[in-house]
Tab-separated table of C-alpha atoms in Angstrom:
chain	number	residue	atom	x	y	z
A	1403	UNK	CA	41.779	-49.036	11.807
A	1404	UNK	CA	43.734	-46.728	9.392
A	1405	UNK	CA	42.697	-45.144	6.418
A	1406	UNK	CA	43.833	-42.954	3.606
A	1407	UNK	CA	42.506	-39.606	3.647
A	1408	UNK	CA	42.435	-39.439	0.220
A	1409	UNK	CA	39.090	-38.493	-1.826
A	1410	UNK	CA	39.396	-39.529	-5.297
A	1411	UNK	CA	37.743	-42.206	-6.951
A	1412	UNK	CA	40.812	-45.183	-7.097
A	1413	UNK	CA	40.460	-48.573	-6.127
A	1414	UNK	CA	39.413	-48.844	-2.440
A	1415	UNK	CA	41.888	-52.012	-0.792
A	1416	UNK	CA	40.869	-53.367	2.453
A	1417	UNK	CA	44.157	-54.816	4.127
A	1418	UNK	CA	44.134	-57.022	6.738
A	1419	UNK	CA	46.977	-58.275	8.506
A	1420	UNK	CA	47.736	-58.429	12.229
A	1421	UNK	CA	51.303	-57.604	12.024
A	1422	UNK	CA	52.005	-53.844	11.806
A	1423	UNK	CA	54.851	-54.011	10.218
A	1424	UNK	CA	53.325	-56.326	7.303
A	1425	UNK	CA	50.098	-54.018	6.944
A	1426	UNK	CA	52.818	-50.561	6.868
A	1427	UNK	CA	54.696	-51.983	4.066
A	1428	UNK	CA	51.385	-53.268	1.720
A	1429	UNK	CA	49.942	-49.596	2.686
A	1430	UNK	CA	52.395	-47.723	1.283
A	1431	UNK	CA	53.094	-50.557	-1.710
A	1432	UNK	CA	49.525	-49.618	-2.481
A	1433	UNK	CA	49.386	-46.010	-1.717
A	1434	UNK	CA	52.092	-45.404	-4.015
A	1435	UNK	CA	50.577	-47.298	-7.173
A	1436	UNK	CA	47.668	-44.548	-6.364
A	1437	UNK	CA	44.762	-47.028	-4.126
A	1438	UNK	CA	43.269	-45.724	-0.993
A	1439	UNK	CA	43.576	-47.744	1.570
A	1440	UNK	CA	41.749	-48.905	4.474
A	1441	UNK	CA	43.267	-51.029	7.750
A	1442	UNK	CA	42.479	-54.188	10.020
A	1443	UNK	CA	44.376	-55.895	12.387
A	1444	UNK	CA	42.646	-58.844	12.607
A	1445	UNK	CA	39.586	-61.284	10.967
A	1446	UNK	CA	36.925	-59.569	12.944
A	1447	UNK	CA	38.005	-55.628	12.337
A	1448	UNK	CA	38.078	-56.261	9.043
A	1449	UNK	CA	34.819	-58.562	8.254
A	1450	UNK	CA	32.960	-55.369	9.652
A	1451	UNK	CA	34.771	-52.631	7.795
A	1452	UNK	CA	34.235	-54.776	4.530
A	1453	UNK	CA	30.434	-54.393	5.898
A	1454	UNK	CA	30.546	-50.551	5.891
A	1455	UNK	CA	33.123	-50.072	2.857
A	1456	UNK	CA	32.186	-52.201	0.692
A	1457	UNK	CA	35.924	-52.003	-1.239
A	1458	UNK	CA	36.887	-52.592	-4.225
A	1459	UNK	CA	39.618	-55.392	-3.289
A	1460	UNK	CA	40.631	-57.309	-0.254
A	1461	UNK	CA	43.954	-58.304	0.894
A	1462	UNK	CA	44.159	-60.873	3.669
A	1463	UNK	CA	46.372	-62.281	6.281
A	1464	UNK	CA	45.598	-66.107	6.171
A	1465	UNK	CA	47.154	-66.577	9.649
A	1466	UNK	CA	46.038	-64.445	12.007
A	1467	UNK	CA	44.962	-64.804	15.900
A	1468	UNK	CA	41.106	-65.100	16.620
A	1469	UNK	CA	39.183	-65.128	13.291
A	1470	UNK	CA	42.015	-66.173	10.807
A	1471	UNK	CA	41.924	-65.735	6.792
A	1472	UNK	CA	40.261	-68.640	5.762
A	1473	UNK	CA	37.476	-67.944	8.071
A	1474	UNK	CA	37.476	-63.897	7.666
A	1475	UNK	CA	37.470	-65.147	3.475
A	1476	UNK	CA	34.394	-67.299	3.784
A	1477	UNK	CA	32.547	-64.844	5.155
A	1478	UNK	CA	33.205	-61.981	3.003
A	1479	UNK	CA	32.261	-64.242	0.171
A	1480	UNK	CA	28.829	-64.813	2.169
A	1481	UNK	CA	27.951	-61.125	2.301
A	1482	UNK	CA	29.018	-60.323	-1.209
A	1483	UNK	CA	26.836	-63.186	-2.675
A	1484	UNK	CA	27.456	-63.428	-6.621
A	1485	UNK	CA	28.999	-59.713	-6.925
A	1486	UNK	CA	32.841	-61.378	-7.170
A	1487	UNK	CA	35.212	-59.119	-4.894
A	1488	UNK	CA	38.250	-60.339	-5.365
A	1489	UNK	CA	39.671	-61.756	-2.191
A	1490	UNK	CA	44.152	-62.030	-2.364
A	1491	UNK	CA	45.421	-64.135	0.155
A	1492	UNK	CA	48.562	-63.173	1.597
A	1493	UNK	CA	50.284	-66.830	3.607
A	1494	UNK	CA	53.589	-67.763	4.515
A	1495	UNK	CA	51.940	-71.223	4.705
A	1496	UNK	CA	53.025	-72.690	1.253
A	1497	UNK	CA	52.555	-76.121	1.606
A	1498	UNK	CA	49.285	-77.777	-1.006
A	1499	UNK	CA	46.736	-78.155	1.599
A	1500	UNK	CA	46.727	-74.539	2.964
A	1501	UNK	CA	46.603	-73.376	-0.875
A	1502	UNK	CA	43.529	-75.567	-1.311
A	1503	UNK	CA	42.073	-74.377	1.492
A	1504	UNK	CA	42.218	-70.444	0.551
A	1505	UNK	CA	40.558	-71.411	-2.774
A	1506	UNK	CA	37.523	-73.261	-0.955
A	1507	UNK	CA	37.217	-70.150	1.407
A	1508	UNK	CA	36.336	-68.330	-1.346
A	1509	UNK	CA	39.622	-66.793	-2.323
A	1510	UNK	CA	40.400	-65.404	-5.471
A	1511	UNK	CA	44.076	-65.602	-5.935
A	1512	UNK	CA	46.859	-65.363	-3.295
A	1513	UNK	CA	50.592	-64.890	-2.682
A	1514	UNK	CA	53.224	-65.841	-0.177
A	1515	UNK	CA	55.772	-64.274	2.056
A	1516	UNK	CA	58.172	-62.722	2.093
A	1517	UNK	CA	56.168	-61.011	-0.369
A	1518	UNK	CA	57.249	-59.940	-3.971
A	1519	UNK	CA	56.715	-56.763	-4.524
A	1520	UNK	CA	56.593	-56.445	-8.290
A	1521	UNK	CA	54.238	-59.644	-8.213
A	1522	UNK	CA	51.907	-58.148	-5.401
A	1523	UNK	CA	51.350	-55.104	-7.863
A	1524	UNK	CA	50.898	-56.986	-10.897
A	1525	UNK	CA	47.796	-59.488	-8.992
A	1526	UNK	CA	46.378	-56.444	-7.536
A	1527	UNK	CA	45.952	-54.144	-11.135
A	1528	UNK	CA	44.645	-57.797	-12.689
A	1529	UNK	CA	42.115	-58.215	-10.470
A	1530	UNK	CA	40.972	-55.015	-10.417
A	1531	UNK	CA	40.942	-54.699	-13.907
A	1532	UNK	CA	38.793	-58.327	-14.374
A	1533	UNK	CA	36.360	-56.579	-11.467
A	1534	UNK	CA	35.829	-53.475	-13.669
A	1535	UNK	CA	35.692	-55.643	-16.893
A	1536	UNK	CA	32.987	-57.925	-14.808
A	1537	UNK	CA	31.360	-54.277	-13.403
A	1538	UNK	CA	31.035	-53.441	-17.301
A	1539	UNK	CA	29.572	-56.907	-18.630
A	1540	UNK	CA	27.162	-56.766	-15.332
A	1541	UNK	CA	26.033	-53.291	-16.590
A	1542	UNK	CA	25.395	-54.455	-20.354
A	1543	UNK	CA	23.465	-57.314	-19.388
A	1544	UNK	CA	20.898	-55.648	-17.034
A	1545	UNK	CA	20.511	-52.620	-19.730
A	1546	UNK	CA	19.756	-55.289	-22.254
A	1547	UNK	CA	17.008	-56.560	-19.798
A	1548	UNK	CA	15.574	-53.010	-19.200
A	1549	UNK	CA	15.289	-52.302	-22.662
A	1550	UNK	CA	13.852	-56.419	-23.713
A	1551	UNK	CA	11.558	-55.539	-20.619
A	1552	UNK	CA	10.721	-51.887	-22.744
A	1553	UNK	CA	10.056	-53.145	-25.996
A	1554	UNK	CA	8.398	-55.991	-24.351
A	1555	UNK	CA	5.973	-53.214	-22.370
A	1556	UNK	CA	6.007	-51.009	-25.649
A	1557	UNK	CA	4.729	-54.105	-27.991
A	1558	UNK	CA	2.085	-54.426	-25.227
A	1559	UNK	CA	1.091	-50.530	-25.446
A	1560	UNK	CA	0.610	-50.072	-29.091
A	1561	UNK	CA	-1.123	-53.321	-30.007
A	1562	UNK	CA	-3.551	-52.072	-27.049
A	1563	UNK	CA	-3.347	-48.416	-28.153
A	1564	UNK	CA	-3.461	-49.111	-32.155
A	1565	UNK	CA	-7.323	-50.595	-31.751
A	1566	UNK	CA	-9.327	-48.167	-31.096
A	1567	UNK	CA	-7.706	-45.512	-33.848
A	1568	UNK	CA	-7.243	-48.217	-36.509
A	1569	UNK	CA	-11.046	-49.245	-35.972
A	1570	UNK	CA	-12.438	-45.352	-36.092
A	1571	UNK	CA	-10.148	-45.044	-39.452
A	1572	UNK	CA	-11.535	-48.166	-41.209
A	1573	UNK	CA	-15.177	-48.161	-39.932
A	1574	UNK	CA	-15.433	-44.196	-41.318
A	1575	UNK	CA	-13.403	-45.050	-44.679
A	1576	UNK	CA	-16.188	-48.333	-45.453
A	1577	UNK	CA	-18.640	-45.920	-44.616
A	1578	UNK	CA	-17.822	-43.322	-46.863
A	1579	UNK	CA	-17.146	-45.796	-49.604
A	1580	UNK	CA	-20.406	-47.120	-48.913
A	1581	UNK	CA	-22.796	-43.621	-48.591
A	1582	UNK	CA	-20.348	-40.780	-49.844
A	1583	UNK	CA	-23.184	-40.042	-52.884
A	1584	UNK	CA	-26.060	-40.492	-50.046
A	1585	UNK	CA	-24.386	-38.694	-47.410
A	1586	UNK	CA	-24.031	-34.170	-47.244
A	1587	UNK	CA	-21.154	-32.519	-47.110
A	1588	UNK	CA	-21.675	-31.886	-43.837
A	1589	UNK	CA	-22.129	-35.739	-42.631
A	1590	UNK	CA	-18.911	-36.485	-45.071
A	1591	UNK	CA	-16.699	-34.118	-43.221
A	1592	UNK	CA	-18.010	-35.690	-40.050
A	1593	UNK	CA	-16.202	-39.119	-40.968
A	1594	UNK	CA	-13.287	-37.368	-42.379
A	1595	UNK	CA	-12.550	-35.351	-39.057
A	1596	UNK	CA	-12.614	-38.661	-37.175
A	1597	UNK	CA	-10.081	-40.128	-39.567
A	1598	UNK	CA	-7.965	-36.990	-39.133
A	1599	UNK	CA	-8.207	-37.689	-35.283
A	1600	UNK	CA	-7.355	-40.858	-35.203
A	1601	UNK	CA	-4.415	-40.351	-37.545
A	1602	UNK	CA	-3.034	-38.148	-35.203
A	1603	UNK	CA	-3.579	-39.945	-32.587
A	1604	UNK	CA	-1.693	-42.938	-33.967
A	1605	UNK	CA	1.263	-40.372	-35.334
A	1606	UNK	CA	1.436	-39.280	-31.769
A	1607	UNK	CA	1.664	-42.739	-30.844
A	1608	UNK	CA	4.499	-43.696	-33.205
A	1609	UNK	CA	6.287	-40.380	-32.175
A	1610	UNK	CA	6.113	-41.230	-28.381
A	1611	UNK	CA	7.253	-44.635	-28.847
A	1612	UNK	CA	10.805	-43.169	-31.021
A	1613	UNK	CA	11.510	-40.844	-28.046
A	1614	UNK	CA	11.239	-43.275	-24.980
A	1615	UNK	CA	13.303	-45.737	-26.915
A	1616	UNK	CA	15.822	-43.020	-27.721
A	1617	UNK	CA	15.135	-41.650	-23.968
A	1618	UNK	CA	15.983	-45.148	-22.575
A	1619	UNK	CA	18.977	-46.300	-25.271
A	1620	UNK	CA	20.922	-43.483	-24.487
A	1621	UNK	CA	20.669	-41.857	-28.051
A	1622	UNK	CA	18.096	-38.805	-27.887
A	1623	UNK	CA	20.579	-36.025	-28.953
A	1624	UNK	CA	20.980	-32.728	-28.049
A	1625	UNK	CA	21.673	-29.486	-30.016
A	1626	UNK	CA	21.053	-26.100	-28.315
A	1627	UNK	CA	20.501	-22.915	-30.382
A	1628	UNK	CA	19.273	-19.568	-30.275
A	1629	UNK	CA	15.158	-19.789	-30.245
A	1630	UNK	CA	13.326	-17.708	-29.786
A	1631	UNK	CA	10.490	-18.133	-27.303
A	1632	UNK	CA	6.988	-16.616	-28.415
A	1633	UNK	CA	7.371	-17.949	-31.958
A	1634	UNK	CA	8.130	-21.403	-30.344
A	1635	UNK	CA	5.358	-21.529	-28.413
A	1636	UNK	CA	3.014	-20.023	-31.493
A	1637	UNK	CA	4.008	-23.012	-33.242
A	1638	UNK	CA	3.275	-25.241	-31.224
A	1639	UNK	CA	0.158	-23.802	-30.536
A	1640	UNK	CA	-0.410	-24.488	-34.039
A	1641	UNK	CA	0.544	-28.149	-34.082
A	1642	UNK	CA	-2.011	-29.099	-31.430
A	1643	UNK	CA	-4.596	-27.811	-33.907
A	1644	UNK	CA	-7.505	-27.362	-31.804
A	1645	UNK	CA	-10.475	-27.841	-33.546
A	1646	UNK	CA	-13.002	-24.480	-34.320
A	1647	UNK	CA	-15.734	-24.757	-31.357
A	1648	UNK	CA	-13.431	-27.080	-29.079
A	1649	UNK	CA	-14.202	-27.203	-25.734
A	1650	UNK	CA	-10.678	-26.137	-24.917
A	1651	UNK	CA	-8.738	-22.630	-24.889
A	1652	UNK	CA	-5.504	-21.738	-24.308
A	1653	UNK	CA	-3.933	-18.913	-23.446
A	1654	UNK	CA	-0.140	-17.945	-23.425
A	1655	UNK	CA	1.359	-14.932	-21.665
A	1656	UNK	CA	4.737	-13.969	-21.727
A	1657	UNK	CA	6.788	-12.139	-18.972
A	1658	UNK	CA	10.365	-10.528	-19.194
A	1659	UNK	CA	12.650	-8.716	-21.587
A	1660	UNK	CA	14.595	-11.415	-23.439
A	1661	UNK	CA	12.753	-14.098	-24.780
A	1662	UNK	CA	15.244	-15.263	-27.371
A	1663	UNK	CA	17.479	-18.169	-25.389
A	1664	UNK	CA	19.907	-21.139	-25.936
A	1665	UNK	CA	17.929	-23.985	-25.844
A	1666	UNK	CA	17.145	-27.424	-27.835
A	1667	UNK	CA	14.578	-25.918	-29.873
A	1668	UNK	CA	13.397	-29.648	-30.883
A	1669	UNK	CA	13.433	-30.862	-26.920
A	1670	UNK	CA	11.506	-27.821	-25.606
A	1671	UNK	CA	8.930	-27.944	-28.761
A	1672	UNK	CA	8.212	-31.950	-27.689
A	1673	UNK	CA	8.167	-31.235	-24.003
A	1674	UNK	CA	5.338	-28.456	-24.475
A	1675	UNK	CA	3.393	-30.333	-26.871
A	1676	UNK	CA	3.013	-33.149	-24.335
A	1677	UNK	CA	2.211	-31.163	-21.534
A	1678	UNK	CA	-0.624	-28.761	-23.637
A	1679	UNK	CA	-1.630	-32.454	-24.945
A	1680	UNK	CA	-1.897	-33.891	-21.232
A	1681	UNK	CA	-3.906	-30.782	-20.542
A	1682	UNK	CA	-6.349	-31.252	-23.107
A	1683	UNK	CA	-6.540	-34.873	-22.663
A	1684	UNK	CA	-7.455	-34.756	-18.668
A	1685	UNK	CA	-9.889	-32.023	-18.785
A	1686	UNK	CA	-12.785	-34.108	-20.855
A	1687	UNK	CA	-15.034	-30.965	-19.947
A	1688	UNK	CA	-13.093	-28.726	-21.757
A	1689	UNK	CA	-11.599	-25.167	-19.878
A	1690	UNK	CA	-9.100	-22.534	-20.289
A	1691	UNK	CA	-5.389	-23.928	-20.338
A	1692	UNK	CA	-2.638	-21.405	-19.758
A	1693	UNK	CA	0.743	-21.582	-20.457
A	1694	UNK	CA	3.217	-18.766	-19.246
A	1695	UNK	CA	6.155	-18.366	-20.404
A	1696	UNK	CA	8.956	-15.905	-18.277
A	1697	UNK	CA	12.277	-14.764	-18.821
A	1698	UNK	CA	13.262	-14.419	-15.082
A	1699	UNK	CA	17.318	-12.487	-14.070
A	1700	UNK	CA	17.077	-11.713	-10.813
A	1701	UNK	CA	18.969	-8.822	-11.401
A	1702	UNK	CA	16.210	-6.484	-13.313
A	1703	UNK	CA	12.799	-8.601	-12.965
A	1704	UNK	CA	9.630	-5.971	-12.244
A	1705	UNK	CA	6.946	-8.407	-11.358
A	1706	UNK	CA	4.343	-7.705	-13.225
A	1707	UNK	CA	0.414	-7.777	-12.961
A	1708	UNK	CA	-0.871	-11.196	-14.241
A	1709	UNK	CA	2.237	-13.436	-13.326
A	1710	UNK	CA	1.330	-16.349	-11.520
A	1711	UNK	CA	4.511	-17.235	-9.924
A	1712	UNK	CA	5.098	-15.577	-5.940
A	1713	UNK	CA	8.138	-13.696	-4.764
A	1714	UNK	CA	8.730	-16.908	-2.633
A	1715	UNK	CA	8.383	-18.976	-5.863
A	1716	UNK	CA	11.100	-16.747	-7.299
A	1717	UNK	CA	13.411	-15.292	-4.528
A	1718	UNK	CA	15.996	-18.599	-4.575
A	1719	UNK	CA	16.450	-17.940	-8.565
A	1720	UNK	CA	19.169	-16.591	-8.264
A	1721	UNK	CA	20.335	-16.979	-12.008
A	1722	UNK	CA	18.747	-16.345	-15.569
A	1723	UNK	CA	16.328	-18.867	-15.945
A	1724	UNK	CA	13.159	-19.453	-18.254
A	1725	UNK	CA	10.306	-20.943	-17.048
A	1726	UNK	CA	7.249	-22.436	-18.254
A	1727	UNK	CA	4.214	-22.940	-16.635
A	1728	UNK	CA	0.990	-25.127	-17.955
A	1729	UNK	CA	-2.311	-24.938	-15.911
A	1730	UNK	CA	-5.752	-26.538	-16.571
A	1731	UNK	CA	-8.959	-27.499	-15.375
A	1732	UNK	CA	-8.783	-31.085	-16.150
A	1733	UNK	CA	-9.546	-33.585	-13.067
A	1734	UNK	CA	-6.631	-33.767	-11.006
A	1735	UNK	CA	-3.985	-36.605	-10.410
A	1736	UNK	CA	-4.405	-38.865	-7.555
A	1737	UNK	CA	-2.134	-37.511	-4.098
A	1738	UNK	CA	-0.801	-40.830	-3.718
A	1739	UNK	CA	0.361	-40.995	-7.393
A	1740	UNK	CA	1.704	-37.776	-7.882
A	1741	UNK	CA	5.524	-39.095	-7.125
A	1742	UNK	CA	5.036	-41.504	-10.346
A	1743	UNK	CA	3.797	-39.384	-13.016
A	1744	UNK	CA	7.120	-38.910	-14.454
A	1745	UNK	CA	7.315	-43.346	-14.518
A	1746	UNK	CA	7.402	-44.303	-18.484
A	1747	UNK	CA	4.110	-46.314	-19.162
A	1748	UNK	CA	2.278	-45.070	-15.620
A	1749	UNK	CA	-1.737	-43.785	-15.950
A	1750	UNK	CA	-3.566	-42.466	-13.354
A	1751	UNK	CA	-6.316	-44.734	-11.856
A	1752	UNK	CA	-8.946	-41.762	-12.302
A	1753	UNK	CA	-8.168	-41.657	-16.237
A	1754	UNK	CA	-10.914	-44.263	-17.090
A	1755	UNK	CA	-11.440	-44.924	-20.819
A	1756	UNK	CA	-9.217	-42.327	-21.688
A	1757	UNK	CA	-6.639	-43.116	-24.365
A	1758	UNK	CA	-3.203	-42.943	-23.483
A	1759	UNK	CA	0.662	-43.805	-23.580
A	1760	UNK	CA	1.550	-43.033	-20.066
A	1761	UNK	CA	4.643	-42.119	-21.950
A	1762	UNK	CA	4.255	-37.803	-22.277
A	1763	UNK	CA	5.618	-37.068	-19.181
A	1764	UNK	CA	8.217	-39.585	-18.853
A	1765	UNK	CA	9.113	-37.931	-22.095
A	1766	UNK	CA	9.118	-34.338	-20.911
A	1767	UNK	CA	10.871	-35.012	-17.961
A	1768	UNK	CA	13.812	-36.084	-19.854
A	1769	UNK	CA	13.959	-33.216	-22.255
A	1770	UNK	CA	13.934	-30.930	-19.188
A	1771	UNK	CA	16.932	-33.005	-17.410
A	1772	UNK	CA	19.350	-32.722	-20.708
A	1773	UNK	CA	18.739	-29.201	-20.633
A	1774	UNK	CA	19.808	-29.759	-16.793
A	1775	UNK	CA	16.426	-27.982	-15.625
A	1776	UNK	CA	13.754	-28.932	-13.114
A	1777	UNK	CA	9.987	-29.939	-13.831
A	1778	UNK	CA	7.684	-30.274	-10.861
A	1779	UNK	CA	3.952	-30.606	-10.484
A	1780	UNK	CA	1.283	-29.929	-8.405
A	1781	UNK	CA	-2.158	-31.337	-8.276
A	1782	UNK	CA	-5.891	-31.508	-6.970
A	1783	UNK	CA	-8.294	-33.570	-8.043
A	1784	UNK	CA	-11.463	-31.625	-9.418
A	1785	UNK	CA	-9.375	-28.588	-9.619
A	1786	UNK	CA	-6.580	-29.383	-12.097
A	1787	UNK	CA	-2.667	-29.736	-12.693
A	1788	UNK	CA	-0.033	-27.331	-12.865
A	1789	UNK	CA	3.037	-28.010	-14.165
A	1790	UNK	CA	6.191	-25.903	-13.849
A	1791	UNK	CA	9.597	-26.374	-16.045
A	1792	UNK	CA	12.485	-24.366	-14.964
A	1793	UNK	CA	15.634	-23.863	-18.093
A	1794	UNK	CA	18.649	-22.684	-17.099
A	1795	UNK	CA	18.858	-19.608	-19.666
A	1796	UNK	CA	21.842	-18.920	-21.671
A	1797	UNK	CA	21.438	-15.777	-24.352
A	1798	UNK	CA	24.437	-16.894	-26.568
A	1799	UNK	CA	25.052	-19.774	-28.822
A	1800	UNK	CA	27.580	-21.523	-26.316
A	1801	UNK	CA	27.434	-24.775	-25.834
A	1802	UNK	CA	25.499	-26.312	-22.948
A	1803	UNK	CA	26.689	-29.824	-21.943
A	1804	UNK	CA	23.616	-32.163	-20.586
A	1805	UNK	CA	25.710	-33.615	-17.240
């Protein structure tokens, strides 16, 4: 076996011929039209580097000692199944038969010796190009099945998830139509906070449902700015809107000098409100939620008294970031589900009759990664949920490419 050293991303040709001189002339044919190249010198060498390679395109010796083309052809066509590598026979045999034979091995085009150069180039960039063009059409067709399979799961979610809210809204409206003179005030604004509820429980709905199928079509956008911090979070503090005498509390600290950053002011604001709103919805008995919020440069942090993250948590930081940090009390997720919280549509099996999307952290997760950040959690049932989002932290308005 030879192979070219190169490490670039061009067409990978598997060439296998057992003359020396033959497979020496094709390598450098190829090598200079800018392939890498990889060598056999016979049917069996190469059936097993095709194997390990997997290339792009084969080129193949019909005549050759042992395991000859035809044979070396059909069973390259075996192991790629329906994925179409293009298989170019190279024969001096030019008679009909031996043609009709390369074609029921599986072959994809050939071409005989002494071989034309110019022609040999041509066949190779035209297959090639038909793989990529097949590699493309292949691609379309199974995103078009991921996304029929999403709005197929996502018609499925809401008719479920529109019930219960719809029925709370029209049962307190007839009521109130019904007894609004009978009723107090007090039994009136009863009805009218449930409404409220479930109103925002279906605009939540309706809001989760626009970002997964922007998440999943490729078209959530993303526009980083100067924010700052402590107002952001004071707004969305404000947009949970917990009720006076809820059985919830939260509590934001903030650590570190600069707390205005470049970030996606909209992204961040959506990620928090679905993590506070996780929070609240998975600790039914109510508790103190915190959320910190640090501005960490390892090059003048003072740890200060309060901060919940370690010197271990912090000492391989060793660039601006800023990091959030939710923590409740809520019930826990399950150890063995903990690797598939981030999964679009997945619920805990502990969540019982709680409502629910299963989309919030799916949701999250993806405004962290265009930010090109990390978001991690840790777990134990009866004792709660942390969850930790790490920004990369830029303090001017350049531009921050998602990659």
């Amino acid at each position: 076996m030879n192979s070219n050293d190169s490490q670039n991303n061009s067409p990978l040709i598997l060439l296998v011929d057992d003359d020396r001189t033959t497979r020496m002339m094709l390598r450098r044919a190829m090598h200079n039209e800018g392939y890498r190249v990889v060598e056999a010198a016979d049917g069996i060498e190469g059936l097993e580097l095709y194997k390990q390679l997997n290339p792009d395109i084969v080129l193949l010796d019909a005549k050759m000692p042992g395991m000859d083309g035809f044979t070396c052809c059909t069973q390259i066509k075996a192991i790629a199944g329906g994925l179409g590598i293009p298989v170019l026979m190279i024969t001096s045999l030019e008679d009909e038969d031996s043609v009709d034979r390369a074609f029921e091995a599986g072959a994809t085009d050939y071409i005989t010796k002494p071989i034309h150069w110019a022609v040999l180039r041509r066949r190779v960039q035209r297959l090639l190009q038909e793989k990529q063009a097949e590699r493309e059409i292949l691609k379309a067709l199974e995103q078009e099945r991921e996304l029929n399979e999403l709005r197929s799961r996502i018609v499925t979610m809401v008719s479920h998830e529109y019930r219960t809210p719809l029925t709370a809204i029209l049962s307190s409206a007839e009521l109130l139509e019904c007894y609004w003179h009978k009723w107090d005030e007090q039994k009136r604004l009863k009805h009218l906070e449930r409404i409220q509820l479930a109103a925002t429980h279906l605009t939540q709905l309706v809001a989760d449902v626009l970002s997964i199928n922007e998440v999943e079509s490729g078209q959530i956008e993303f526009n980083p700015a100067p924010v700052n911090l402590k107002n952001l979070c004071q707004e969305v503090i404000a947009e949970l809107r917990l009720a006076p005498g809820s059985l919830h509390q939260i509590r934001v600290s903030h650590y570190g000098d600069d707390l205005e950053v470049v970030i996606d002011e909209k992204l961040v604001q959506q990620m928090l409100i679905n993590l506070l709103s996780n929070s609240i919805k998975y600790s039914p008995k109510g508790g103190e939620i915190e959320l910190e919020l640090i501005y960490y440069n390892p090059s003048n942090f003072t740890e200060e008294k309060g901060l919940s993250f370690t010197e271990a948590e912090l000492k391989d930081i060793d660039s601006p970031v800023t990091i959030f940090r939710v923590k409740d009390q809520g019930f826990g997720i399950l150890p063995h589900e903990q690797g598939q919280v981030f999964n679009a549509f997945h619920r805990g099996s502990n969540v019982g009759t709680i409502q629910g999307t299963g989309l919030g952290l799916a949701i999250a997760k993806k405004c962290v990664e265009l930010h090109r950040g990390e978001i991690t959690i840790v777990s134990e049932v009866g004792v709660g949920t942390t969850v930790t989002v790490t920004l990369p932290s830029r303090t001017s308005a350049s531009p921050l490419n998602p990659g």
